[in-house]
Every structure is written in C-alpha cells, then in structure tokens.
Coordinates of C-alpha atoms and ligand atoms in Angstrom, one line a residue:
Chain A
M167 CA 0.2 -0.1 0.2
Q168 CA 2.2 2.3 1.3
V169 CA 4.6 1.6 -1.5
Q170 CA 1.7 1.7 -4.6
T171 CA 1.1 5.7 -3.1
T172 CA 4.9 6.4 -3.0
L173 CA 5.0 5.0 -7.0
N174 CA 2.1 7.1 -7.9
T175 CA 2.9 10.4 -6.6
Q176 CA 6.1 9.9 -8.2
E177 CA 4.8 9.2 -11.4
E178 CA 2.6 12.0 -10.7
I179 CA 5.7 14.4 -10.1
E180 CA 7.0 12.9 -13.2
T181 CA 4.0 13.5 -15.3
R182 CA 3.6 17.3 -14.0
K183 CA 7.5 17.4 -14.2
K184 CA 7.1 16.3 -18.2
E185 CA 4.6 18.6 -18.8
M186 CA 5.9 21.7 -16.9
R187 CA 9.1 21.1 -19.3
I188 CA 7.1 20.6 -22.4
R189 CA 5.0 24.1 -22.1
A190 CA 8.6 25.4 -21.3
S191 CA 10.0 24.5 -24.6
K192 CA 6.7 25.7 -26.3
I193 CA 7.1 28.7 -25.4
K194 CA 10.7 28.9 -26.5
I195 CA 9.3 27.3 -29.7
R196 CA 6.7 30.5 -30.1
N197 CA 9.6 33.2 -29.0
L198 CA 12.0 31.6 -31.7
S199 CA 9.7 31.6 -34.4
L200 CA 8.1 34.9 -33.8
Q201 CA 11.4 36.2 -34.2
I202 CA 12.3 34.7 -37.7
I203 CA 8.6 35.7 -38.6
V204 CA 9.6 39.5 -37.9
F205 CA 13.1 38.6 -39.5
I206 CA 11.9 37.7 -42.6
A207 CA 9.4 40.3 -42.7
I208 CA 11.2 42.8 -42.4
F209 CA 14.7 41.4 -44.8
G210 CA 12.1 39.6 -46.9
S211 CA 10.4 42.6 -48.4
W212 CA 13.1 44.8 -48.4
E213 CA 14.9 42.2 -50.8
F214 CA 11.5 41.7 -52.2
F215 CA 11.2 46.0 -53.1
S216 CA 14.7 46.6 -53.9
D217 CA 14.0 43.7 -56.0
K218 CA 10.9 44.8 -57.6
N219 CA 12.6 48.2 -58.3
I220 CA 9.9 49.8 -55.9
I221 CA 12.7 51.0 -54.1
D222 CA 16.1 52.0 -55.6
P223 CA 18.3 49.2 -55.1
F224 CA 20.8 52.1 -55.6
F225 CA 20.0 53.9 -52.2
F226 CA 18.4 51.4 -50.7
S227 CA 20.7 48.3 -51.6
S228 CA 19.2 45.1 -50.4
P229 CA 20.3 42.0 -48.1
S230 CA 21.4 39.7 -51.1
S231 CA 23.8 41.9 -52.6
I232 CA 25.2 43.4 -48.8
V233 CA 25.7 39.5 -48.2
K234 CA 27.3 39.1 -51.4
Q235 CA 29.5 42.4 -51.4
I236 CA 30.9 41.2 -47.6
V237 CA 31.2 37.1 -49.1
E238 CA 33.1 39.5 -51.4
W239 CA 35.2 41.4 -49.3
V240 CA 36.7 38.2 -47.3
I241 CA 37.3 36.1 -50.2
E242 CA 38.5 38.9 -52.8
G243 CA 39.7 41.4 -50.7
T244 CA 38.3 44.9 -50.9
S245 CA 39.3 48.0 -53.6
Q246 CA 41.5 49.0 -50.9
G247 CA 43.4 46.0 -49.9
P248 CA 42.4 42.6 -48.0
L249 CA 39.0 43.2 -46.0
Y250 CA 41.2 41.5 -42.6
V251 CA 43.7 44.8 -42.8
H252 CA 41.3 46.9 -41.8
F253 CA 39.2 45.3 -39.8
V254 CA 42.4 44.6 -37.7
V255 CA 43.3 48.4 -37.9
S256 CA 39.8 49.2 -36.4
F257 CA 39.7 46.6 -33.4
E258 CA 43.1 47.8 -32.4
E259 CA 42.3 51.0 -32.6
T260 CA 39.2 50.4 -30.6
V261 CA 40.8 48.0 -28.1
I262 CA 43.7 50.5 -27.6
A263 CA 41.7 53.4 -27.3
F264 CA 39.5 51.2 -24.9
V265 CA 41.8 50.1 -22.7
I266 CA 43.7 53.8 -22.3
G267 CA 40.3 55.4 -21.2
V268 CA 39.7 52.7 -18.6
I269 CA 42.7 53.1 -17.0
L270 CA 42.8 56.8 -16.8
G271 CA 38.9 56.7 -16.6
V272 CA 39.1 54.0 -13.2
I273 CA 42.3 56.1 -11.7
A274 CA 40.5 59.8 -12.1
G275 CA 37.5 58.3 -11.1
Y276 CA 38.9 56.8 -7.9
A277 CA 41.1 59.6 -7.3
L278 CA 39.0 62.0 -6.9
G279 CA 35.7 59.8 -5.7
M280 CA 38.2 59.2 -2.5
N281 CA 39.6 63.1 -2.2
D282 CA 36.9 65.9 -1.8
L283 CA 39.5 68.1 -2.3
L284 CA 40.9 67.1 -5.9
A285 CA 36.9 66.8 -6.9
V286 CA 36.7 70.4 -6.1
I287 CA 39.6 71.6 -7.8
F288 CA 39.2 69.6 -10.9
G289 CA 35.2 69.0 -11.3
P290 CA 34.0 71.9 -13.3
Y291 CA 37.0 71.1 -16.3
I292 CA 35.6 67.4 -16.3
Q293 CA 32.2 68.9 -16.6
M294 CA 33.4 71.4 -18.9
L295 CA 35.1 69.1 -21.3
N296 CA 32.3 66.5 -20.9
A297 CA 29.3 69.0 -21.8
L298 CA 31.8 69.5 -25.2
P299 CA 30.3 66.9 -27.7
R300 CA 33.8 65.6 -28.7
V301 CA 33.9 64.3 -31.8
V302 CA 34.4 68.4 -32.9
L303 CA 38.3 66.9 -31.8
A304 CA 38.7 64.7 -34.2
P305 CA 39.9 67.6 -36.6
I306 CA 42.6 68.8 -33.9
F307 CA 43.8 65.0 -33.3
I308 CA 44.3 64.3 -36.9
I309 CA 46.0 67.6 -37.0
W310 CA 47.9 66.7 -33.6
F311 CA 48.9 63.1 -34.5
G312 CA 48.6 62.7 -38.1
L313 CA 46.3 60.4 -40.4
G314 CA 47.6 57.2 -38.4
M315 CA 46.1 55.0 -35.8
P316 CA 47.2 57.5 -32.6
S317 CA 44.3 60.3 -33.6
K318 CA 41.6 57.8 -34.0
V319 CA 42.7 56.5 -30.5
A320 CA 43.0 59.6 -28.9
L321 CA 39.6 60.9 -30.0
G322 CA 38.4 57.1 -29.2
V323 CA 40.1 57.7 -25.5
T324 CA 38.1 61.0 -24.7
L325 CA 34.9 59.3 -25.3
T326 CA 35.2 56.3 -23.3
F327 CA 37.3 58.4 -20.5
F328 CA 34.3 60.3 -19.4
I329 CA 31.8 57.7 -19.1
V330 CA 34.3 54.8 -17.0
F331 CA 35.0 58.5 -15.4
F332 CA 32.0 59.0 -13.9
N333 CA 30.8 55.7 -13.0
A334 CA 34.0 54.9 -10.8
F335 CA 33.7 58.5 -9.4
Q336 CA 30.3 57.4 -8.0
G337 CA 30.7 53.8 -7.7
V338 CA 33.4 55.8 -5.1
R339 CA 31.4 57.8 -3.5
E340 CA 28.2 55.2 -3.4
V341 CA 30.2 52.8 -0.9
D342 CA 27.8 52.0 2.1
K343 CA 28.9 54.0 4.7
N344 CA 27.6 51.1 7.3
L345 CA 30.3 49.0 6.0
L346 CA 33.1 51.3 5.7
N347 CA 32.4 52.1 9.4
N348 CA 32.8 48.6 9.6
A349 CA 35.6 47.7 7.7
R350 CA 37.3 50.7 10.0
L351 CA 35.9 49.2 13.5
L352 CA 37.3 45.7 12.2
G353 CA 40.7 47.4 12.0
A354 CA 41.1 48.1 8.2
N355 CA 43.5 51.0 7.2
K356 CA 43.5 53.2 4.4
R357 CA 45.2 50.8 2.2
Q358 CA 42.8 47.7 3.1
L359 CA 39.7 49.5 3.2
A360 CA 40.1 50.0 -0.4
Q361 CA 41.3 46.6 -1.5
H362 CA 38.4 45.4 1.1
V363 CA 35.7 47.7 0.3
I364 CA 36.1 50.2 -2.0
I365 CA 36.9 48.8 -4.9
P366 CA 34.8 45.5 -4.9
S367 CA 32.1 48.5 -4.3
A368 CA 33.0 50.3 -7.2
L369 CA 33.5 47.6 -9.8
T370 CA 29.9 46.7 -10.1
W371 CA 29.3 50.6 -11.7
I372 CA 33.1 50.3 -13.5
L373 CA 31.9 47.2 -14.9
S374 CA 28.8 48.3 -16.2
S375 CA 30.1 50.8 -17.7
L376 CA 32.4 49.1 -19.5
H377 CA 29.5 48.2 -22.1
S378 CA 29.0 50.9 -23.3
S379 CA 32.3 52.7 -23.2
F380 CA 34.2 49.9 -25.6
G381 CA 30.8 50.8 -28.3
F382 CA 31.9 54.7 -28.0
A383 CA 36.1 54.1 -28.5
L384 CA 34.3 51.9 -31.9
V385 CA 32.8 55.3 -32.6
G386 CA 36.2 57.0 -31.7
A387 CA 37.8 55.0 -33.6
V388 CA 35.8 54.8 -36.8
V389 CA 34.8 58.3 -36.9
G390 CA 38.5 59.5 -36.8
E391 CA 38.7 57.0 -39.9
F392 CA 36.0 59.2 -41.6
I393 CA 37.6 62.1 -41.2
G394 CA 40.9 61.4 -42.6
S395 CA 43.0 58.1 -42.6
T396 CA 44.4 55.1 -44.7
K397 CA 43.2 52.1 -43.7
G398 CA 40.0 51.1 -41.1
L399 CA 36.6 49.6 -41.8
G400 CA 35.0 53.4 -41.3
F401 CA 37.8 54.2 -44.2
L402 CA 36.2 51.1 -45.9
I403 CA 32.4 53.3 -45.5
A404 CA 33.5 56.2 -46.3
Q405 CA 35.2 55.5 -49.5
A406 CA 32.2 53.2 -50.5
Q407 CA 30.2 56.3 -50.0
G408 CA 32.7 58.7 -51.7
A409 CA 32.0 55.5 -54.8
F410 CA 27.8 56.1 -54.0
N411 CA 28.1 52.4 -53.3
T412 CA 25.7 52.2 -51.1
T413 CA 26.1 48.4 -50.6
G414 CA 29.6 49.1 -49.5
V415 CA 28.5 51.5 -46.3
F416 CA 25.8 48.7 -45.5
A417 CA 28.5 46.1 -45.7
G418 CA 30.9 48.1 -43.3
M419 CA 27.9 48.9 -40.7
V420 CA 26.8 45.3 -40.8
L421 CA 31.2 44.0 -39.9
L422 CA 31.1 47.0 -37.3
S423 CA 27.7 45.9 -35.3
V424 CA 29.0 42.1 -35.5
T425 CA 32.6 43.7 -34.0
A426 CA 30.7 45.6 -31.2
L427 CA 28.2 42.5 -30.3
A428 CA 31.2 40.2 -29.8
A429 CA 32.8 42.8 -27.4
N430 CA 30.0 43.2 -25.7
W431 CA 29.9 39.8 -25.4
A432 CA 32.7 39.8 -23.9
V433 CA 32.5 42.4 -21.3
S434 CA 29.8 40.1 -20.0
K435 CA 31.8 37.9 -19.5
L436 CA 34.3 39.6 -17.8
E437 CA 31.8 41.3 -15.6
T438 CA 30.6 37.2 -14.6
R439 CA 34.5 36.5 -13.8
F440 CA 34.7 39.5 -11.5
I441 CA 31.2 40.0 -9.8
A442 CA 30.3 36.4 -9.3
W443 CA 29.2 37.1 -5.9
R444 CA 26.1 38.8 -7.8
H445 CA 25.6 36.0 -10.0
V446 CA 25.8 32.9 -7.6
R447 CA 22.3 31.9 -7.3
Q448 CA 21.2 28.5 -5.6
Chain B
M76 CA 12.4 56.5 41.0
N77 CA 16.0 56.9 39.6
Q78 CA 18.2 54.4 40.5
Q79 CA 22.0 55.9 41.1
S80 CA 24.1 53.5 38.9
P81 CA 26.6 52.0 41.6
R82 CA 30.4 53.0 42.3
L83 CA 32.3 52.2 39.2
P84 CA 35.9 51.2 39.4
D85 CA 37.8 54.2 38.0
S86 CA 38.5 54.0 34.8
P87 CA 35.7 52.6 32.9
M88 CA 35.2 51.0 29.7
I89 CA 33.0 53.6 28.1
D90 CA 33.5 56.9 29.7
L91 CA 31.5 60.0 28.2
Q92 CA 32.2 63.2 30.5
G93 CA 29.9 66.7 29.0
V94 CA 29.7 65.3 25.6
T95 CA 28.1 67.6 23.2
K96 CA 27.6 67.4 19.7
E97 CA 26.2 69.5 17.3
F98 CA 26.2 69.2 13.6
L99 CA 26.2 72.4 11.1
K100 CA 22.9 72.4 8.9
P101 CA 22.7 72.8 5.7
S102 CA 21.2 76.3 6.3
G103 CA 24.0 77.2 8.5
E104 CA 22.2 77.2 11.1
V105 CA 24.0 74.7 14.6
H106 CA 21.9 71.9 15.4
T107 CA 22.5 70.7 19.1
V108 CA 21.6 66.8 19.0
L109 CA 23.4 65.7 22.2
R110 CA 23.8 68.1 25.6
N111 CA 26.0 67.3 28.1
I112 CA 26.1 64.0 28.6
N113 CA 27.6 62.0 30.9
L114 CA 27.5 58.5 31.1
R115 CA 29.9 55.1 32.2
V116 CA 29.2 51.5 31.6
A117 CA 31.0 49.3 32.9
K118 CA 33.5 46.4 31.9
G119 CA 31.3 43.8 31.3
E120 CA 28.2 45.6 31.5
F121 CA 24.9 45.4 29.0
C122 CA 24.2 48.8 28.9
S123 CA 20.7 49.6 26.6
I124 CA 19.9 53.2 25.7
V125 CA 16.2 53.8 24.6
G126 CA 14.7 57.3 23.4
P127 CA 12.0 59.4 21.4
T128 CA 13.6 58.8 17.1
G129 CA 15.7 61.3 16.0
C130 CA 17.0 61.8 19.7
G131 CA 21.2 61.1 18.9
K132 CA 20.8 57.4 19.9
S133 CA 22.8 56.6 16.6
T134 CA 25.3 59.6 17.3
T135 CA 26.0 58.9 20.5
L136 CA 27.3 55.4 19.6
S137 CA 29.3 57.2 16.6
L138 CA 31.2 59.5 19.4
I139 CA 32.1 55.5 21.4
A140 CA 32.9 54.4 18.0
G141 CA 34.5 57.3 17.2
F142 CA 33.4 57.6 14.0
E143 CA 32.6 61.5 14.8
A144 CA 34.6 63.8 17.9
P145 CA 32.4 65.2 20.0
S146 CA 32.2 69.5 19.8
L147 CA 32.1 69.5 23.6
G148 CA 33.2 67.4 26.4
K149 CA 35.1 63.7 25.4
V150 CA 35.1 60.0 25.4
Q151 CA 37.4 58.1 27.0
I152 CA 37.6 54.4 26.7
K153 CA 39.3 52.6 29.7
G154 CA 40.6 56.0 30.7
E155 CA 42.5 56.9 27.8
K156 CA 40.8 59.7 25.4
L157 CA 39.7 57.9 22.2
E158 CA 41.1 60.0 18.8
G159 CA 40.0 58.4 16.1
I160 CA 38.5 54.5 15.1
N161 CA 38.2 52.8 18.6
S162 CA 40.3 50.0 18.2
R163 CA 38.4 48.1 20.6
A164 CA 34.6 48.5 19.6
S165 CA 32.9 46.3 16.4
C166 CA 29.3 47.3 15.4
V167 CA 26.4 45.4 14.4
F168 CA 25.0 48.0 12.4
Q169 CA 20.9 47.7 11.7
T170 CA 21.2 47.2 7.9
E171 CA 24.3 45.0 6.9
N172 CA 27.4 44.4 8.2
A173 CA 28.6 41.6 5.7
F174 CA 30.1 42.2 2.6
P175 CA 28.4 41.1 0.0
W176 CA 31.0 40.4 -2.4
K177 CA 32.4 38.1 0.2
T178 CA 31.2 35.0 1.4
V179 CA 30.5 34.2 5.1
I180 CA 34.0 32.2 5.4
D181 CA 35.8 35.7 4.0
N182 CA 33.5 38.0 5.8
V183 CA 34.1 36.5 9.4
S184 CA 37.5 36.4 9.2
L185 CA 38.1 39.4 7.8
G186 CA 39.2 41.2 11.8
L187 CA 41.3 38.8 11.8
R188 CA 43.0 39.1 8.4
L189 CA 43.4 42.9 8.7
N190 CA 45.1 42.5 11.8
G191 CA 47.6 40.1 10.0
T192 CA 46.3 36.6 11.0
S193 CA 47.9 33.9 8.5
K194 CA 44.9 32.6 6.4
N195 CA 45.1 29.3 7.4
D196 CA 44.8 30.5 11.7
A197 CA 42.0 32.7 10.7
F198 CA 39.6 30.2 8.7
Q199 CA 40.0 27.7 11.2
E200 CA 39.2 30.7 14.2
A201 CA 36.7 31.1 12.0
R202 CA 35.0 28.4 11.1
R203 CA 34.8 28.0 14.9
W204 CA 32.4 31.1 14.8
I205 CA 30.5 30.3 12.2
E206 CA 29.8 27.2 14.0
K207 CA 28.7 29.2 17.1
V208 CA 26.4 31.0 15.4
G209 CA 24.7 27.9 13.6
L210 CA 25.7 29.0 10.4
K211 CA 27.9 25.4 9.7
G212 CA 27.8 24.4 5.8
F213 CA 27.0 28.1 5.0
E214 CA 31.0 28.7 4.9
G215 CA 31.2 29.5 1.0
H216 CA 28.2 31.0 0.7
Y217 CA 27.4 34.9 -0.1
P218 CA 25.2 37.2 2.0
H219 CA 22.5 37.3 -0.8
Q220 CA 22.0 34.1 -0.1
L221 CA 21.3 33.9 3.8
S222 CA 17.9 34.8 5.1
G223 CA 17.8 38.0 7.2
G224 CA 18.6 36.4 10.2
M225 CA 21.0 34.3 9.2
R226 CA 22.9 37.4 7.8
K227 CA 22.4 38.8 11.7
R228 CA 24.6 35.5 13.3
V229 CA 26.8 36.7 10.3
A230 CA 27.3 40.0 11.5
L231 CA 27.8 38.8 15.2
A232 CA 30.3 36.0 14.5
Q233 CA 32.2 38.9 12.5
C234 CA 32.1 41.4 15.4
L235 CA 32.7 38.8 18.4
I236 CA 35.8 37.0 16.1
T237 CA 38.1 40.4 17.3
Q238 CA 37.2 39.5 20.9
P239 CA 36.7 43.6 21.4
E240 CA 35.8 44.7 24.8
I241 CA 32.9 46.7 23.6
L242 CA 30.3 45.2 20.9
L243 CA 28.0 48.6 20.0
M244 CA 24.6 47.5 18.6
D245 CA 22.2 50.3 16.8
E246 CA 19.0 48.1 16.3
S247 CA 20.6 45.0 15.1
F248 CA 17.8 43.2 15.5
S249 CA 14.7 45.4 14.9
A250 CA 14.5 44.4 11.4
L251 CA 14.0 40.5 12.3
D252 CA 10.5 38.4 12.7
V253 CA 9.5 38.2 16.8
H254 CA 10.3 34.8 16.7
T255 CA 14.0 35.2 14.9
R256 CA 14.6 38.3 17.3
H257 CA 13.9 36.2 20.6
L258 CA 16.0 33.5 19.3
M259 CA 19.3 36.3 18.3
E260 CA 18.4 37.8 21.5
N261 CA 19.0 34.4 23.4
E262 CA 22.2 33.6 21.5
L263 CA 23.4 37.2 22.4
L264 CA 23.2 36.7 25.7
K265 CA 24.5 33.3 25.8
I266 CA 27.8 34.6 23.9
W267 CA 27.7 37.6 26.4
E268 CA 28.2 35.9 29.2
E269 CA 31.0 33.8 27.7
T270 CA 33.0 37.2 27.0
S271 CA 33.5 40.1 29.2
A272 CA 32.5 42.3 26.7
S273 CA 30.7 45.6 27.3
V274 CA 27.2 46.3 24.9
F275 CA 26.1 49.5 24.3
F276 CA 22.6 48.3 22.5
I277 CA 20.6 50.8 20.9
T278 CA 16.9 50.1 20.6
H279 CA 13.1 51.1 20.0
D280 CA 11.9 48.6 22.0
L281 CA 11.6 49.0 25.7
E282 CA 11.1 44.8 26.4
E283 CA 13.9 43.8 24.6
A284 CA 15.9 46.2 26.4
I285 CA 14.8 45.7 29.6
A286 CA 14.8 41.6 28.6
L287 CA 18.3 41.7 27.4
S288 CA 20.4 45.0 30.1
D289 CA 21.8 45.0 32.8
R290 CA 21.1 48.7 32.6
V291 CA 18.9 51.4 30.7
I292 CA 19.3 54.3 29.7
V293 CA 17.2 56.7 28.5
L294 CA 17.7 59.6 25.9
T295 CA 14.9 63.0 26.3
A296 CA 13.9 64.1 23.1
G297 CA 16.3 66.0 20.8
P298 CA 16.9 67.9 19.8
A299 CA 19.9 68.8 22.7
A300 CA 18.6 65.2 24.1
T301 CA 20.6 64.7 27.4
I302 CA 20.0 61.6 29.7
K303 CA 16.6 61.5 31.4
G304 CA 16.7 58.2 33.0
D305 CA 19.0 56.2 34.1
Y306 CA 17.3 52.1 35.5
R307 CA 19.4 49.3 36.9
I308 CA 18.2 45.8 35.6
N309 CA 18.4 43.4 38.7
L310 CA 16.5 40.9 36.7
E311 CA 18.2 36.7 37.7
R312 CA 20.9 35.6 34.8
P313 CA 20.7 33.2 32.3
R314 CA 17.2 34.6 31.6
N315 CA 15.1 34.0 28.1
V316 CA 14.1 36.7 26.4
A317 CA 10.7 35.0 25.7
E318 CA 9.8 34.0 29.0
I319 CA 11.3 37.2 31.2
R320 CA 8.5 39.2 29.6
F321 CA 5.9 37.6 32.0
D322 CA 8.0 37.8 35.1
K323 CA 6.5 40.2 37.7
Q324 CA 9.5 42.2 38.6
F325 CA 10.0 42.8 34.6
A326 CA 6.1 44.2 34.1
E327 CA 7.4 46.8 37.2
L328 CA 10.2 47.9 36.1
H329 CA 8.9 48.2 32.8
E330 CA 5.4 50.4 33.5
Q331 CA 8.4 52.7 35.4
I332 CA 10.7 52.8 32.6
W333 CA 7.9 53.5 30.3
N334 CA 6.4 56.6 32.2
D335 CA 9.5 58.4 31.8
L336 CA 9.9 57.5 27.5
R337 CA 6.1 57.8 27.2
D338 CA 7.0 61.9 27.9
E339 CA 9.9 62.0 25.9
V340 CA 8.1 59.9 23.0
M341 CA 4.7 62.4 23.4
V342 CA 7.6 65.4 22.8
S343 CA 9.3 64.0 19.9
Y344 CA 6.0 63.1 18.2
A345 CA 4.1 66.8 19.0
S346 CA 7.6 68.5 18.0
A347 CA 7.1 65.8 14.6
N348 CA 3.7 67.3 14.1
N349 CA 4.4 71.0 14.3
A350 CA 8.1 70.9 12.3
Ligands
ATP656 N1 26.1 63.7 10.4 C1 25.1 64.6 10.3 N2 24.7 65.9 9.7 C2 23.7 66.3 10.5 N3 22.8 66.0 11.3 C3 23.1 65.0 11.3 C4 24.3 63.7 11.1 N4 23.7 62.6 11.8 C5 23.1 63.2 12.5 N5 22.2 64.2 12.8 C6 20.8 64.7 13.0 O1 20.9 64.6 14.6 C7 19.9 64.2 14.8 C8 19.9 62.4 15.9 O2 20.1 61.5 15.1 P1 20.6 59.9 15.3 O3 20.2 59.2 14.0 O4 21.3 59.9 16.4 O5 19.2 59.9 15.8 P2 18.6 58.2 16.5 O6 18.5 58.6 18.0 O7 19.7 57.4 16.2 O8 16.8 58.3 15.6 P3 16.5 56.9 15.1 O9 15.7 56.2 16.7 O10 15.5 57.3 14.7 O11 17.1 56.1 14.4 C9 18.8 64.3 14.2 O12 18.2 65.0 14.0 C10 20.0 63.9 12.8 O13 19.0 64.8 11.6
MG657 MG1 19.2 55.9 14.7

C-alpha cells in the first residue's frame, strides 16, 4: 500500500515535470518562430521591394547584395586591400583606446572620488570637457597626430574616459557608509579599506560602464577614420560612400555591429568573472 | 524612581564626560543633537539606550565608535581619551554588516585577516565562530544567499571574532521577525556571558532593552537630548528573553521606565507634528 502511493506520487511528479518541460519548450519555440517571422518580414520585404524596383536599389541596396558584398570582401579583398587589414586596424584602435580610456577613467574616478579637494578643483573642468561634443576634437587630433592610428586612439580615449570616469567616481562615492565604518572598526587601514571595500563596491559600477564605453571607443575609431585615414572599417565605409556604393556602406555597417556585439559578449563574460558574487544563485 | 548607578571602578570601559554634539545644518544654523551627556559603562556591562526617534542614539554610538568626535566634552575608553576609530569596539548595524562580495567565511575572518593573522589560522577560528552562531555548512555562501536572520548571525560572528571589549549594536535586530529576534537575543546573551565585553545596545523596543540589559538609559527627545533616566535591571541571569516578559519584576520595571519614556515620545511626536 505504502509503496503503491509513493509510486503513484512519483509517477505524478514525473508527468507534472514533463508537462512543465513541454510548456517551457513550447514558449521557447513560440518566441523563436516570432523572431524568425519578424526577421523574414523585415529583410524579405526589403529584398522584395528592392528586387521589384519599388525602392531604388541604388540608394537602398538589398540584403542579398550586402551579403554578397561581404562575401566578396572576405574572399577577394576590397578595392583598398584585404578586408582583414581594415578590420584589424579598426579593432586595434578600438581596443587600445578602450584600454587607455578605462585605465585613465578608473584612476581619475577613484582619485576624485576619494579626495574631496581634488574633486572640488578638477570637477568643473571635467564637467566642461564632458559637455563638449567630443567628436569635434577629431580634426584637431588628426592635425596633431596625423592620419595614422594615434589620432583615432586619442578620439576613442576622450569618448571612453568620461563614461568610465563618472561611473568609477560614483561607485567610490556610493560605497555603503556602514560597510566602510564596519571595516574601519574591524581594523582596516587605508589600503585595506580600498582593497576590501571601496574597489569591490565600485567594480560593479565600473564593469557596467564597460558595455557602453566599448561602443564609444568604436565610435571614436570609426569617426576618426571617416575624417581622415588610410585604413580601417570607417575608411572603407567612407570610400564606398565616395563611390556611391550603398551596398558597401551597409556591408561596413554590418561588420561594425558584429564587432560591437562580440565586444559586448566579451565584456559580459568579464563581468560574470569579476562580480561572481552577484550572479551566484543557489 | 531613578536609581543611581553603583560606584564604578576608576576607569570604566566607556566614559562620556560632558559630551555635546553639534552639527552644522545646510542652512548654516547649528543643530545641537546631544547636550551634556555623562555616561559610564563598566567592563562587561550590558547597557541599553532607548529614546524617541531622532533623539541622538545613533549619534552617541558614533561618538563611542570614534566615527565622529564630540563638539564639547570628551570620550574616554578605559581611561584613555579616544582619538579616531575605537580599536576596542565592533558594531552590529541595523542594516548590513556583511560585505556582499565576500563569502561567509571571508566575511567572518575579515577582522583577523586585517590585523595580519595568516589565512589558515583566521579560517580555522572563523569556522569555530560560524559553528558557534549556527551557520555550519554555509561557509561558502554569499550574504544574498542567506536569510535576514542568518545575515545577522554572520554579523555577530564577524564582530565577535576579534574579541572586542566593546560591542556596539544599533537596532541590530529590529528588522527581524519576532521569533527570530528572540532566538538571536538569547544567543547574543549566551555568547556575551562567555565574554567580558561591554555592550552598548540601541533599540526602539523597551521590552527588548529590559530583557537583555543590566542597565537601561532613557534619552530625552531631541534636539539637545540628554540623559533622562538610568535604570538598573536586576533580573536574574541567565535569562530567556521570550519568557522573562511574563516576570512580575519585569512588568514593574517596564511600567516605571515607560512612564519616563512616554513623555519624551509625546514631546518628540508633538514637535514632529508642529514641524
Ligand atoms: N552627519 C549628520 N549631519 C547633520 N545632522 C545629523 C548627522 N547625523 C545625525 N544628525 C541629526 O542628529 C539627530 C539625531 O540623529 P540620530 O541618528 O542619532 O538619531 P537616533 O536616535 O538614532 O534616531 P533613530 O531612532 O530614528 O535611529 C537627527 O536630528 C539627525 O538629523
Ligand atoms: Mg539611529
């Protein structure tokens, strides 16, 4: 009798589990098919209209020709040399600008966050520089640093720096006062306070700023390339634009967004690694 | 009836002498929070402080902890004038003590690690304390994976592992449900009885204050709060905080202190309504 009931309930549990699993996968299938339908609707109609000349393919291109263009670039190279050269250049500029911007931003944010005097003295200048639309600095940087990589890196740094700076500053300022006091009572000196309380607490803020700041580093590189350069994805787009090659412009855009997505993914990985305590769930 | 505190040895653990604390309001006015506080807490004494909200209980605690310096008067710890952080004290706050980015064992062992104990020794001692507060098996958990009561246990272990001579508690249990609270209070008493720490315990709850303490201090309503009453609680120890409330002597003490406290709460309530 006893055994019978347990068997029954176990069976019941099994069926219920199965039901729940089926329901979950149904939802997944529904979402996926909706996504596919929307994708087909957008790109299908684009392709269709441009194929039937309802929209001018010269101005709007079409998905298939964009894909074709990218494949061609990958296999045969662009009119400006192999694709990977441009890709590597843009990527290098972005990463270097990102790394420098982040390091400077964290150092400055930490220093001003910790030191009221520094914050009072330099705060207004930072506000002022931040209010400036920094893209206008591109011509200046090109005059100063030339058409090569340094001018793009400089532009990327000015864009990333402020985002990281403000987040690091805020992160340091927002440290829970009780936690600080607690650590001080437990005997932490200045260095230990930074190590055990302030930095881990600010890290959440800093890491969350990395998503957008990588995007801005990329903007810096591409805008710099538009304005004056001899290599890079931005240069490629500018060339395509100069030749009225709409397809080339779109293809460059696709490559850029793929790069940005990949970087976002990498930053997310970094985030889970460094603030594991937030993500651990039982 | 105010009972005089008995003669204390020459240098009490905590000694506030004529302490006044003022803050500068943003409007530029001076706001006097505490005025002429004279308070001595003996070694090993469990002293609670009650008073209407905003009267300056937490401010008193930050003076003893050394987070703030008094505007007038002085704070002496074991006969020495307190300068900067009070290295003999630790504090259980109302909100969080545990560092969310550290596991339970890292949190508990922190005090030892900070003063240079090797990781091995610190962890060994931390394990002992984690077991003592009933958290064995949770060493590797992060605070957000624990319940509120468990986090308070972490806080207690974290504070007590350094064997402080003064334990400060600012409404430490007020966020807990009543059963967990009684449990924690009993555990606190048990652990405290094994140590010789002086406890400075802030609470809103007069029953809690009486049930735990050797002594209950009543502050007047702010601004410029000062000590209104100082009551000795001579209930027998060890106590069970859940049951001691039914004691006849407890009820008498409660009535007596409540008479004092009620007036202050009314004053504070009236001034809050007028503001
Ligand atoms: N850093 C500060 N600057 C200015 N005023 C302060 C500061 N800290 C406390 N005060 C003022 O001191 C008064 C007493 O505050 P305190 O936190 O000590 O009260 P409390 O008795 O702990 O109240 P509660 O029971 O609500 O916790 C309040 O009026 C508060 O505004
Ligand atoms: Mg308070």
